Amino acid sequence: MNNADSLSASDDGPIIVAGDADLPAYTAAGHGMMSCHHCGTVWQEVRDHEDCQRCGTPLHMRKPHSIMRSWAFLIAACIMYIPANLMPVMVTKTLLGTQQDTIMSGVIYFWVSGSWELAAIIFIASFLVPLFKLASLILLTLTAQKRSRWRRLQRAKLYRLVEIIGRWSMLDVFVVSLLAGLVQIEGFAKITAGFGVLAFASVVVLTMLAALSFDPRLTWDSNDTEPTANQSKRLLRN
Ligand SMILES: [Zn+2]
């Protein structure tokens, strides 16, 4: 039973104009519909945890415990963000001694030695991007938890942006390993990764998991605009 057409075919049903965030958003959930996470089939009058009759995947109105899981990953990521920035990411061993560099001291080193492009890449990839992702996900989870109607369209766009930049998050680990390779080829020094890299990688993975746990449909759920099941049936029949 695919009811996806019944919404669009309804002439007098609620029409949501793209870009107009102030109009009430009638969600599929509000109409008692559930879509399968795996095959995308939309089902009506099914209960949570019931299996999809097409592919057998358990159906959920929203990702189970989405907000709680997002918070757990976000808090862990915030905790790991501290050692990621304070612990050395690069340990350089030369004849003169051992030098330990954190992300920031690395940025300063490259900036002072004239490689400002490299300093900018490391600063953006290792400091700004993780901070932006953490702040965005905290904002999205907090507003979704409060079922806020505040700037829903912008929040939906923000989530897409977080998803897109998530793919480039390992750029920094890549830069460090590339540098280590380059310096070792020249034979001047032996560079190894410090504990900071592990902490940094865990921040990247934890924010990725937080973004995966977050259900973007929660952005459109709100207390005051959601029609009840009876109301939505009336809307469909009109
Ligand atoms: Zn399915």
Coordinates of C-alpha atoms and ligand atoms in Angstrom, one line a residue:
M1 CA 0.0 0.0 0.0
N2 CA 1.7 3.2 -1.1
N3 CA -0.1 6.3 0.1
A4 CA 2.5 8.8 -1.0
D5 CA 0.3 9.8 -4.0
S6 CA -2.8 10.4 -1.9
L7 CA -1.1 13.5 -0.4
S8 CA -0.1 15.1 -3.7
A9 CA -3.3 14.1 -5.4
S10 CA -5.4 15.9 -2.8
D11 CA -6.4 19.2 -4.4
D12 CA -7.5 21.0 -1.2
G13 CA -4.7 19.5 1.0
P14 CA -2.2 21.7 2.7
I15 CA 0.2 23.2 0.2
I16 CA 3.6 24.2 1.5
V17 CA 5.4 26.8 -0.5
A18 CA 9.1 26.2 -0.6
G19 CA 11.0 28.8 1.4
D20 CA 8.0 29.9 3.4
A21 CA 9.0 28.6 6.8
D22 CA 6.2 30.3 8.7
L23 CA 3.5 28.2 7.1
P24 CA 2.5 25.2 9.1
A25 CA 4.3 22.1 7.9
Y26 CA 2.0 19.0 7.8
T27 CA 4.3 16.1 8.1
A28 CA 3.7 12.5 7.0
A29 CA 3.9 11.6 10.7
G30 CA 1.0 14.0 11.4
H31 CA -1.0 12.0 8.8
G32 CA -0.2 8.7 10.5
M33 CA 2.1 7.7 7.8
M34 CA 5.5 6.0 8.2
S35 CA 8.2 5.6 5.6
C36 CA 10.5 2.6 5.5
H37 CA 14.2 3.6 6.2
H38 CA 15.4 0.9 3.9
C39 CA 13.2 0.8 0.8
G40 CA 11.3 4.2 1.2
T41 CA 7.8 2.7 0.9
V42 CA 5.3 4.9 2.7
W43 CA 2.8 3.0 4.9
Q44 CA -0.4 4.2 6.6
E45 CA -2.1 2.9 9.7
V46 CA 1.0 0.9 10.9
R47 CA 2.4 0.9 14.4
D48 CA 6.0 1.7 15.5
H49 CA 8.3 -1.3 15.3
E50 CA 6.0 -3.2 12.9
D51 CA 7.9 -4.7 10.0
C52 CA 7.8 -3.2 6.5
Q53 CA 5.7 -5.5 4.4
R54 CA 7.9 -5.0 1.4
C55 CA 11.4 -5.5 2.8
G56 CA 10.9 -6.6 6.4
T57 CA 12.8 -3.6 8.0
P58 CA 11.2 -2.5 11.3
L59 CA 9.3 0.8 10.8
H60 CA 9.8 3.8 13.0
M61 CA 8.0 7.1 12.9
R62 CA 11.3 8.8 13.8
K63 CA 14.7 7.3 14.5
P64 CA 14.5 5.5 17.9
H65 CA 15.9 7.6 20.8
S66 CA 17.4 10.0 18.2
I67 CA 17.8 13.0 20.6
M68 CA 19.2 11.0 23.4
R69 CA 21.7 9.2 21.2
S70 CA 22.7 12.5 19.5
W71 CA 23.3 14.1 22.9
A72 CA 25.4 11.1 24.1
F73 CA 27.7 11.4 21.0
L74 CA 27.8 15.2 21.2
I75 CA 28.8 15.2 24.9
A76 CA 31.5 12.6 24.2
A77 CA 32.8 14.6 21.2
C78 CA 32.9 17.8 23.3
I79 CA 35.0 16.0 25.9
M80 CA 37.4 14.6 23.3
Y81 CA 37.7 18.0 21.7
I82 CA 39.8 19.2 24.6
P83 CA 42.6 16.6 24.4
A84 CA 42.4 16.9 20.6
N85 CA 43.5 20.5 20.9
L86 CA 45.8 20.2 23.9
M87 CA 47.6 17.0 23.3
P88 CA 50.4 16.8 20.7
V89 CA 49.3 15.6 17.2
M90 CA 52.8 15.5 15.8
V91 CA 56.0 14.4 17.5
T92 CA 59.1 15.4 15.6
K93 CA 62.4 13.6 16.5
T94 CA 65.6 15.2 15.1
L95 CA 69.2 15.1 16.1
L96 CA 68.6 18.2 18.1
G97 CA 65.9 16.7 20.2
T98 CA 62.2 15.9 20.3
Q99 CA 59.5 18.5 19.5
Q100 CA 55.8 18.0 20.3
D101 CA 53.3 20.0 18.4
T102 CA 49.6 20.5 19.1
I103 CA 47.2 21.5 16.3
M104 CA 47.6 25.2 17.2
S105 CA 51.4 25.2 17.6
G106 CA 51.5 23.4 14.2
V107 CA 49.4 26.2 12.7
I108 CA 51.7 28.8 14.3
Y109 CA 54.8 27.0 13.1
F110 CA 53.6 26.8 9.5
W111 CA 52.4 30.5 9.6
V112 CA 55.7 31.8 10.9
S113 CA 57.8 29.6 8.5
G114 CA 55.9 31.1 5.5
S115 CA 53.7 28.2 4.5
W116 CA 50.5 30.2 5.2
E117 CA 48.4 28.1 2.9
L118 CA 49.2 25.0 4.9
A119 CA 48.6 26.9 8.1
A120 CA 45.2 28.0 6.8
I121 CA 44.2 24.4 5.7
I122 CA 45.1 22.9 9.1
F123 CA 43.4 25.8 11.0
I124 CA 40.2 25.4 9.0
A125 CA 40.2 21.6 8.9
S126 CA 41.3 20.9 12.4
F127 CA 39.9 23.7 14.4
L128 CA 37.1 25.6 12.7
V129 CA 35.3 22.7 11.0
P130 CA 35.0 20.4 14.0
L131 CA 33.9 23.4 16.2
F132 CA 31.3 24.4 13.6
K133 CA 30.0 20.9 13.3
L134 CA 29.8 20.5 17.1
A135 CA 28.0 23.9 17.5
S136 CA 25.6 23.2 14.6
L137 CA 24.7 19.7 15.9
I138 CA 24.2 21.0 19.5
L139 CA 21.9 23.8 18.1
L140 CA 20.0 21.3 15.9
T141 CA 19.5 18.8 18.7
L142 CA 18.5 21.4 21.2
T143 CA 15.9 23.1 19.0
A144 CA 14.6 19.7 17.9
Q145 CA 14.2 18.6 21.5
K146 CA 12.3 21.8 22.3
R147 CA 10.2 21.2 19.1
S148 CA 11.1 24.8 18.2
R149 CA 9.6 26.5 15.2
W150 CA 12.6 28.9 15.0
R151 CA 14.1 29.1 11.5
R152 CA 13.2 25.6 10.5
L153 CA 14.2 26.0 6.8
Q154 CA 17.6 27.4 7.8
R155 CA 18.0 24.5 10.3
A156 CA 17.2 22.0 7.6
K157 CA 19.8 23.6 5.4
L158 CA 22.3 23.6 8.2
Y159 CA 21.9 19.9 8.7
R160 CA 22.6 19.3 5.0
L161 CA 25.7 21.4 5.3
V162 CA 26.9 19.4 8.3
E163 CA 26.4 16.2 6.4
I164 CA 28.3 17.5 3.3
I165 CA 31.3 18.7 5.3
G166 CA 31.3 15.5 7.3
R167 CA 32.8 13.8 4.3
W168 CA 35.9 16.1 4.5
S169 CA 36.5 15.7 8.2
M170 CA 39.4 13.3 7.9
L171 CA 41.3 15.9 5.8
D172 CA 43.3 16.9 8.8
V173 CA 44.5 13.4 9.6
F174 CA 45.4 13.1 6.0
V175 CA 47.4 16.3 6.1
V176 CA 49.4 15.1 9.1
S177 CA 50.1 11.7 7.6
L178 CA 51.1 13.4 4.3
L179 CA 53.5 15.7 6.2
A180 CA 55.0 12.9 8.1
G181 CA 55.6 11.0 4.8
L182 CA 57.2 14.1 3.2
V183 CA 59.6 14.8 6.0
Q184 CA 60.6 11.2 6.4
I185 CA 61.4 11.0 2.7
E186 CA 63.7 14.0 3.1
G187 CA 65.4 12.1 6.0
F188 CA 65.7 15.1 8.3
A189 CA 63.4 14.0 11.0
K190 CA 61.2 11.2 12.3
I191 CA 57.6 12.3 12.7
T192 CA 55.1 10.2 14.6
A193 CA 51.5 10.9 15.4
G194 CA 50.8 12.0 19.0
F195 CA 47.8 11.1 21.2
G196 CA 46.1 14.2 19.9
V197 CA 45.5 12.5 16.5
L198 CA 43.6 9.7 18.3
A199 CA 41.5 12.3 20.2
F200 CA 40.9 14.3 17.0
A201 CA 39.9 11.2 15.1
S202 CA 37.5 10.3 17.9
V203 CA 36.0 13.8 17.7
V204 CA 35.5 13.3 13.9
V205 CA 33.9 9.9 14.4
L206 CA 31.7 11.0 17.3
T207 CA 30.3 14.0 15.4
M208 CA 29.7 11.8 12.4
L209 CA 27.7 9.4 14.7
A210 CA 25.9 12.3 16.2
A211 CA 24.9 13.5 12.7
L212 CA 23.8 10.0 11.8
S213 CA 21.7 9.6 15.0
F214 CA 20.0 12.9 14.5
D215 CA 16.7 12.6 12.6
P216 CA 16.3 15.7 10.4
R217 CA 12.6 15.1 10.3
L218 CA 12.5 16.2 14.0
T219 CA 13.2 19.8 12.7
W220 CA 9.7 19.9 11.3
D221 CA 7.9 18.5 14.3
S222 CA 6.4 21.1 16.5
N223 CA 3.8 21.2 19.3
D224 CA 1.5 23.8 17.8
T225 CA 1.3 23.0 14.1
E226 CA 1.1 19.2 14.0
P227 CA -2.5 18.2 13.1
T228 CA -3.9 15.3 15.1
A229 CA -4.6 12.0 13.3
N230 CA -8.3 12.9 13.0
Q231 CA -7.6 16.4 11.8
S232 CA -5.2 15.1 9.1
K233 CA -7.8 12.6 7.9
R234 CA -10.3 15.4 7.6
L235 CA -7.7 17.4 5.7
L236 CA -7.1 14.6 3.2
R237 CA -10.9 14.1 2.7
N238 CA -11.7 17.8 2.0
Ligands
ZN1 ZN 10.9 -1.5 3.4

